[in-house]
Short mmCIF file of N, CA and C in Angstrom, two decimals:
data_model
loop_
_atom_site.label_atom_id
_atom_site.label_comp_id
_atom_site.label_asym_id
_atom_site.label_seq_id
_atom_site.Cartn_x
_atom_site.Cartn_y
_atom_site.Cartn_z
N MET A 1 -100.22 144.54 50.79
CA MET A 1 -99.68 144.28 49.14
C MET A 1 -99.91 142.81 48.85
N MET A 2 -100.21 142.53 47.88
CA MET A 2 -100.22 141.13 47.31
C MET A 2 -98.97 140.55 46.81
N ALA A 3 -98.57 139.12 47.13
CA ALA A 3 -97.46 138.69 46.77
C ALA A 3 -97.28 138.44 45.17
N THR A 4 -95.88 138.64 44.83
CA THR A 4 -95.96 138.46 43.17
C THR A 4 -95.73 136.99 42.82
N TYR A 5 -95.80 136.74 41.65
CA TYR A 5 -95.96 135.34 41.25
C TYR A 5 -94.57 134.56 41.70
N GLU A 6 -93.46 135.26 41.39
CA GLU A 6 -92.06 134.79 42.03
C GLU A 6 -92.09 134.54 43.32
N GLU A 7 -92.53 135.33 44.27
CA GLU A 7 -92.60 135.09 45.55
C GLU A 7 -93.60 133.93 46.17
N LEU A 8 -94.47 133.75 45.28
CA LEU A 8 -95.44 132.65 45.36
C LEU A 8 -94.99 131.37 44.95
N MET A 9 -94.15 131.28 44.03
CA MET A 9 -93.46 130.23 43.40
C MET A 9 -92.26 129.73 44.53
N ALA A 10 -91.81 130.64 45.10
CA ALA A 10 -90.50 130.47 46.08
C ALA A 10 -91.19 129.78 47.21
N GLN A 11 -92.33 130.27 47.65
CA GLN A 11 -93.05 129.83 48.85
C GLN A 11 -93.64 128.19 48.51
N SER A 12 -94.04 128.13 47.27
CA SER A 12 -94.46 126.92 46.96
C SER A 12 -93.41 125.92 47.00
N GLU A 13 -92.01 126.31 46.40
CA GLU A 13 -91.22 125.39 46.48
C GLU A 13 -90.85 125.16 47.79
N GLU A 14 -90.60 125.91 48.77
CA GLU A 14 -90.36 125.78 50.07
C GLU A 14 -91.37 124.89 50.75
N LEU A 15 -92.43 125.15 50.55
CA LEU A 15 -93.63 124.08 51.04
C LEU A 15 -93.26 122.72 50.72
N LYS A 16 -93.10 122.44 49.28
CA LYS A 16 -92.91 121.20 48.82
C LYS A 16 -91.74 120.45 49.42
N GLN A 17 -90.48 121.25 49.58
CA GLN A 17 -89.47 120.67 50.20
C GLN A 17 -89.82 120.17 51.94
N GLN A 18 -90.56 121.20 52.53
CA GLN A 18 -90.92 121.03 53.73
C GLN A 18 -91.90 119.59 53.87
N ALA A 19 -92.76 119.38 52.98
CA ALA A 19 -93.74 118.22 52.90
C ALA A 19 -92.76 117.05 52.70
N GLU A 20 -91.92 117.23 51.82
CA GLU A 20 -91.15 115.85 51.50
C GLU A 20 -90.43 115.63 52.74
N ALA A 21 -89.64 116.55 53.34
CA ALA A 21 -88.99 116.05 54.76
C ALA A 21 -89.90 115.68 55.63
N VAL A 22 -91.24 116.00 55.78
CA VAL A 22 -92.06 115.53 56.65
C VAL A 22 -92.45 114.02 56.33
N ARG A 23 -92.67 113.88 55.21
CA ARG A 23 -93.04 112.64 54.48
C ARG A 23 -91.87 111.45 54.85
N GLN A 24 -90.56 111.96 54.64
CA GLN A 24 -89.59 110.97 54.93
C GLN A 24 -89.44 110.68 56.23
N GLN A 25 -89.64 111.70 57.20
CA GLN A 25 -89.88 111.39 58.63
C GLN A 25 -90.52 110.37 59.14
N GLU A 26 -92.00 110.61 58.72
CA GLU A 26 -93.16 109.57 58.94
C GLU A 26 -92.92 108.44 58.24
N LYS A 27 -92.19 108.36 56.83
CA LYS A 27 -91.92 107.18 56.39
C LYS A 27 -91.08 106.25 57.40
N LEU A 28 -89.95 106.95 57.92
CA LEU A 28 -88.98 106.11 58.86
C LEU A 28 -89.83 105.71 59.77
N GLY A 29 -90.96 106.21 60.63
CA GLY A 29 -91.78 105.88 61.53
C GLY A 29 -92.63 104.54 61.16
N VAL A 30 -93.31 104.61 60.14
CA VAL A 30 -94.00 103.81 59.27
C VAL A 30 -93.25 102.23 58.99
N ILE A 31 -92.11 102.34 58.60
CA ILE A 31 -91.05 101.30 58.47
C ILE A 31 -90.63 100.66 59.67
N ALA A 32 -90.40 101.42 60.65
CA ALA A 32 -90.02 100.84 61.90
C ALA A 32 -91.23 100.00 62.51
N GLU A 33 -92.58 100.71 62.39
CA GLU A 33 -93.66 99.99 62.82
C GLU A 33 -93.84 98.68 62.04
N ILE A 34 -93.86 98.77 60.88
CA ILE A 34 -93.85 97.42 60.09
C ILE A 34 -92.86 96.29 60.38
N ARG A 35 -91.66 96.80 60.53
CA ARG A 35 -90.74 95.88 60.70
C ARG A 35 -91.00 95.09 62.08
N GLU A 36 -91.25 95.97 63.28
CA GLU A 36 -91.64 95.57 64.57
C GLU A 36 -92.87 94.42 64.32
N LYS A 37 -93.92 94.83 63.61
CA LYS A 37 -95.06 93.89 63.42
C LYS A 37 -94.74 92.74 62.74
N VAL A 38 -93.89 92.68 61.56
CA VAL A 38 -93.31 91.46 60.92
C VAL A 38 -92.48 90.75 61.97
N VAL A 39 -91.84 91.17 62.80
CA VAL A 39 -90.90 90.24 63.75
C VAL A 39 -92.20 89.77 64.70
N ARG A 40 -92.78 90.65 65.32
CA ARG A 40 -93.62 90.12 66.33
C ARG A 40 -94.65 88.93 65.91
N TYR A 41 -95.16 89.09 64.68
CA TYR A 41 -96.22 87.99 64.18
C TYR A 41 -95.43 87.12 63.25
N GLY A 42 -94.07 87.11 63.23
CA GLY A 42 -93.60 86.34 62.22
C GLY A 42 -93.82 86.16 60.69
N ILE A 43 -94.06 87.25 60.22
CA ILE A 43 -94.75 87.47 58.78
C ILE A 43 -93.72 87.30 57.71
N THR A 44 -93.92 86.46 56.74
CA THR A 44 -92.89 86.46 55.78
C THR A 44 -93.19 87.00 54.64
N ALA A 45 -92.14 87.25 53.63
CA ALA A 45 -92.34 88.05 52.49
C ALA A 45 -93.48 87.18 51.60
N LYS A 46 -93.59 86.03 51.46
CA LYS A 46 -94.68 85.31 50.80
C LYS A 46 -96.02 85.59 51.22
N GLU A 47 -96.02 85.74 52.87
CA GLU A 47 -97.34 86.18 53.21
C GLU A 47 -97.77 87.55 52.71
N LEU A 48 -96.85 88.36 52.63
CA LEU A 48 -97.38 89.72 52.27
C LEU A 48 -97.61 89.65 50.85
N GLY A 49 -97.30 88.69 49.92
CA GLY A 49 -97.27 88.89 48.54
C GLY A 49 -96.23 89.35 47.71
N LEU A 50 -95.02 89.49 48.58
CA LEU A 50 -93.70 89.77 48.20
C LEU A 50 -92.77 89.08 47.54
N ALA A 51 -92.91 87.48 47.76
CA ALA A 51 -92.20 86.48 47.24
C ALA A 51 -91.91 86.77 45.82
N GLY A 52 -92.54 87.13 44.93
CA GLY A 52 -92.36 87.17 43.46
C GLY A 52 -91.90 88.50 42.85
N THR A 53 -91.77 89.46 44.01
CA THR A 53 -91.46 90.73 43.30
C THR A 53 -90.02 90.70 42.62
N ARG A 54 -90.01 91.66 41.72
CA ARG A 54 -88.56 91.93 41.27
C ARG A 54 -87.36 92.03 42.27
N ALA A 55 -87.57 92.84 43.34
CA ALA A 55 -86.65 93.06 44.38
C ALA A 55 -86.33 91.75 44.87
N VAL A 56 -87.09 91.04 45.28
CA VAL A 56 -86.68 89.52 45.98
C VAL A 56 -86.14 88.79 44.93
N ALA A 57 -86.60 88.79 43.64
CA ALA A 57 -86.17 88.00 42.67
C ALA A 57 -84.49 88.42 42.34
N ARG A 58 -84.42 89.56 42.22
CA ARG A 58 -83.02 90.42 42.35
C ARG A 58 -82.00 89.69 43.32
N SER A 59 -82.55 89.91 44.55
CA SER A 59 -81.92 89.19 45.57
C SER A 59 -81.61 87.89 45.40
N ALA A 60 -82.44 87.00 45.19
CA ALA A 60 -82.33 85.61 45.01
C ALA A 60 -81.29 85.35 43.95
N GLY A 61 -81.36 86.02 42.84
CA GLY A 61 -80.38 85.92 41.77
C GLY A 61 -79.04 86.12 42.38
N SER A 62 -78.69 86.87 43.12
CA SER A 62 -77.42 87.31 43.61
C SER A 62 -76.82 86.51 44.67
N GLY A 63 -77.65 85.36 44.93
CA GLY A 63 -77.02 84.42 45.71
C GLY A 63 -77.81 84.62 47.36
N ILE A 64 -78.45 85.53 47.46
CA ILE A 64 -79.03 85.88 48.78
C ILE A 64 -80.21 84.93 49.09
N ARG A 65 -80.10 84.08 50.03
CA ARG A 65 -81.29 82.92 50.12
C ARG A 65 -82.26 83.31 51.37
N TYR A 66 -81.72 84.16 52.45
CA TYR A 66 -82.42 84.47 53.55
C TYR A 66 -82.38 85.92 53.76
N ARG A 67 -83.67 86.44 54.27
CA ARG A 67 -83.77 87.85 54.69
C ARG A 67 -84.43 88.11 56.01
N GLY A 68 -83.52 88.80 56.74
CA GLY A 68 -84.14 88.84 58.19
C GLY A 68 -85.19 89.80 58.34
N PRO A 69 -85.49 89.74 59.52
CA PRO A 69 -87.00 90.77 59.82
C PRO A 69 -86.47 92.25 59.87
N ASN A 70 -85.32 92.65 59.76
CA ASN A 70 -84.94 94.12 59.56
C ASN A 70 -84.22 94.42 58.27
N GLY A 71 -84.27 93.37 57.46
CA GLY A 71 -83.67 93.47 55.98
C GLY A 71 -82.39 93.11 56.04
N GLU A 72 -81.88 92.29 57.01
CA GLU A 72 -80.46 91.46 56.92
C GLU A 72 -80.62 90.35 55.84
N ILE A 73 -79.37 90.23 55.30
CA ILE A 73 -79.38 89.26 54.46
C ILE A 73 -78.22 88.11 54.49
N TRP A 74 -78.46 86.95 54.01
CA TRP A 74 -77.46 86.00 54.30
C TRP A 74 -77.72 85.16 53.28
N ASN A 75 -76.54 84.52 52.58
CA ASN A 75 -76.53 83.44 51.41
C ASN A 75 -76.59 82.18 51.62
N GLY A 76 -76.73 81.78 53.09
CA GLY A 76 -76.87 80.42 53.44
C GLY A 76 -75.52 79.81 53.73
N LYS A 77 -74.50 80.49 53.47
CA LYS A 77 -73.22 79.64 53.58
C LYS A 77 -72.51 80.44 54.66
N GLY A 78 -71.50 79.62 55.42
CA GLY A 78 -70.42 80.29 56.54
C GLY A 78 -71.33 80.33 57.72
N ARG A 79 -70.95 81.13 58.56
CA ARG A 79 -71.46 80.95 60.04
C ARG A 79 -73.01 81.61 59.82
N ARG A 80 -73.82 81.11 60.60
CA ARG A 80 -75.09 81.70 60.59
C ARG A 80 -75.06 83.13 61.54
N PRO A 81 -75.71 83.97 60.81
CA PRO A 81 -75.80 85.26 61.32
C PRO A 81 -76.56 85.32 62.72
N ASP A 82 -76.20 86.31 63.63
CA ASP A 82 -76.86 86.42 65.01
C ASP A 82 -78.27 86.73 65.00
N TRP A 83 -78.82 87.46 63.91
CA TRP A 83 -80.15 87.56 63.98
C TRP A 83 -81.06 86.33 63.58
N LEU A 84 -80.34 85.26 62.59
CA LEU A 84 -81.17 83.97 62.37
C LEU A 84 -80.96 83.27 63.75
N LYS A 85 -79.86 83.29 64.43
CA LYS A 85 -79.73 82.46 65.74
C LYS A 85 -80.50 82.94 66.66
N GLN A 86 -80.83 84.15 66.96
CA GLN A 86 -81.80 84.72 67.88
C GLN A 86 -83.16 84.23 67.54
N ALA A 87 -83.57 84.34 66.08
CA ALA A 87 -85.02 83.88 65.63
C ALA A 87 -85.26 82.54 65.78
N THR A 88 -83.99 81.55 65.51
CA THR A 88 -84.51 80.24 65.91
C THR A 88 -84.51 79.74 67.26
N SER A 89 -83.75 80.52 67.92
CA SER A 89 -83.71 80.47 69.29
C SER A 89 -85.22 80.65 69.94
N ALA A 90 -85.66 81.57 69.38
CA ALA A 90 -87.10 82.04 69.76
C ALA A 90 -88.30 81.19 69.07
N GLY A 91 -87.83 80.03 68.61
CA GLY A 91 -88.74 79.09 67.98
C GLY A 91 -89.06 79.19 66.58
N ARG A 92 -88.64 80.26 65.76
CA ARG A 92 -88.70 80.44 64.54
C ARG A 92 -87.93 79.47 63.66
N ASN A 93 -88.41 79.16 62.42
CA ASN A 93 -87.68 78.03 61.33
C ASN A 93 -86.84 79.07 60.42
N LYS A 94 -85.78 78.42 60.06
CA LYS A 94 -84.75 78.99 59.09
C LYS A 94 -85.60 79.32 57.89
N SER A 95 -86.53 78.32 57.45
CA SER A 95 -87.21 78.48 56.14
C SER A 95 -88.24 79.98 56.28
N ASP A 96 -88.66 80.14 57.51
CA ASP A 96 -89.47 81.49 57.70
C ASP A 96 -88.77 82.49 57.03
N PHE A 97 -87.43 82.70 56.73
CA PHE A 97 -86.68 83.80 56.20
C PHE A 97 -86.01 83.44 54.73
N ALA A 98 -86.54 82.28 54.30
CA ALA A 98 -86.25 82.16 52.93
C ALA A 98 -86.78 82.91 51.93
N ILE A 99 -85.90 83.32 50.87
CA ILE A 99 -86.45 84.29 49.89
C ILE A 99 -86.96 83.41 48.76
#
């Protein structure tokens, strides 16, 4: 027996939801891989062509001056965050993380 239109639409919707769940899971893996490579190679937002994007500009306008390798943020005031201490101890410059 052939499936009805409604059955096919329900199957289609279920497949769309499954596909989105798989996409989100794969996306997490891609993000982790990108972050690891950014840290390993010391890649900056400027080198990626992201220094002029709205997201970065918005962050800069909110007083955020530095972004860490895993998305950490710091406004440049107060105690230096651990991620920045570790990076500078490993030979990186604070300016590498400037937005």
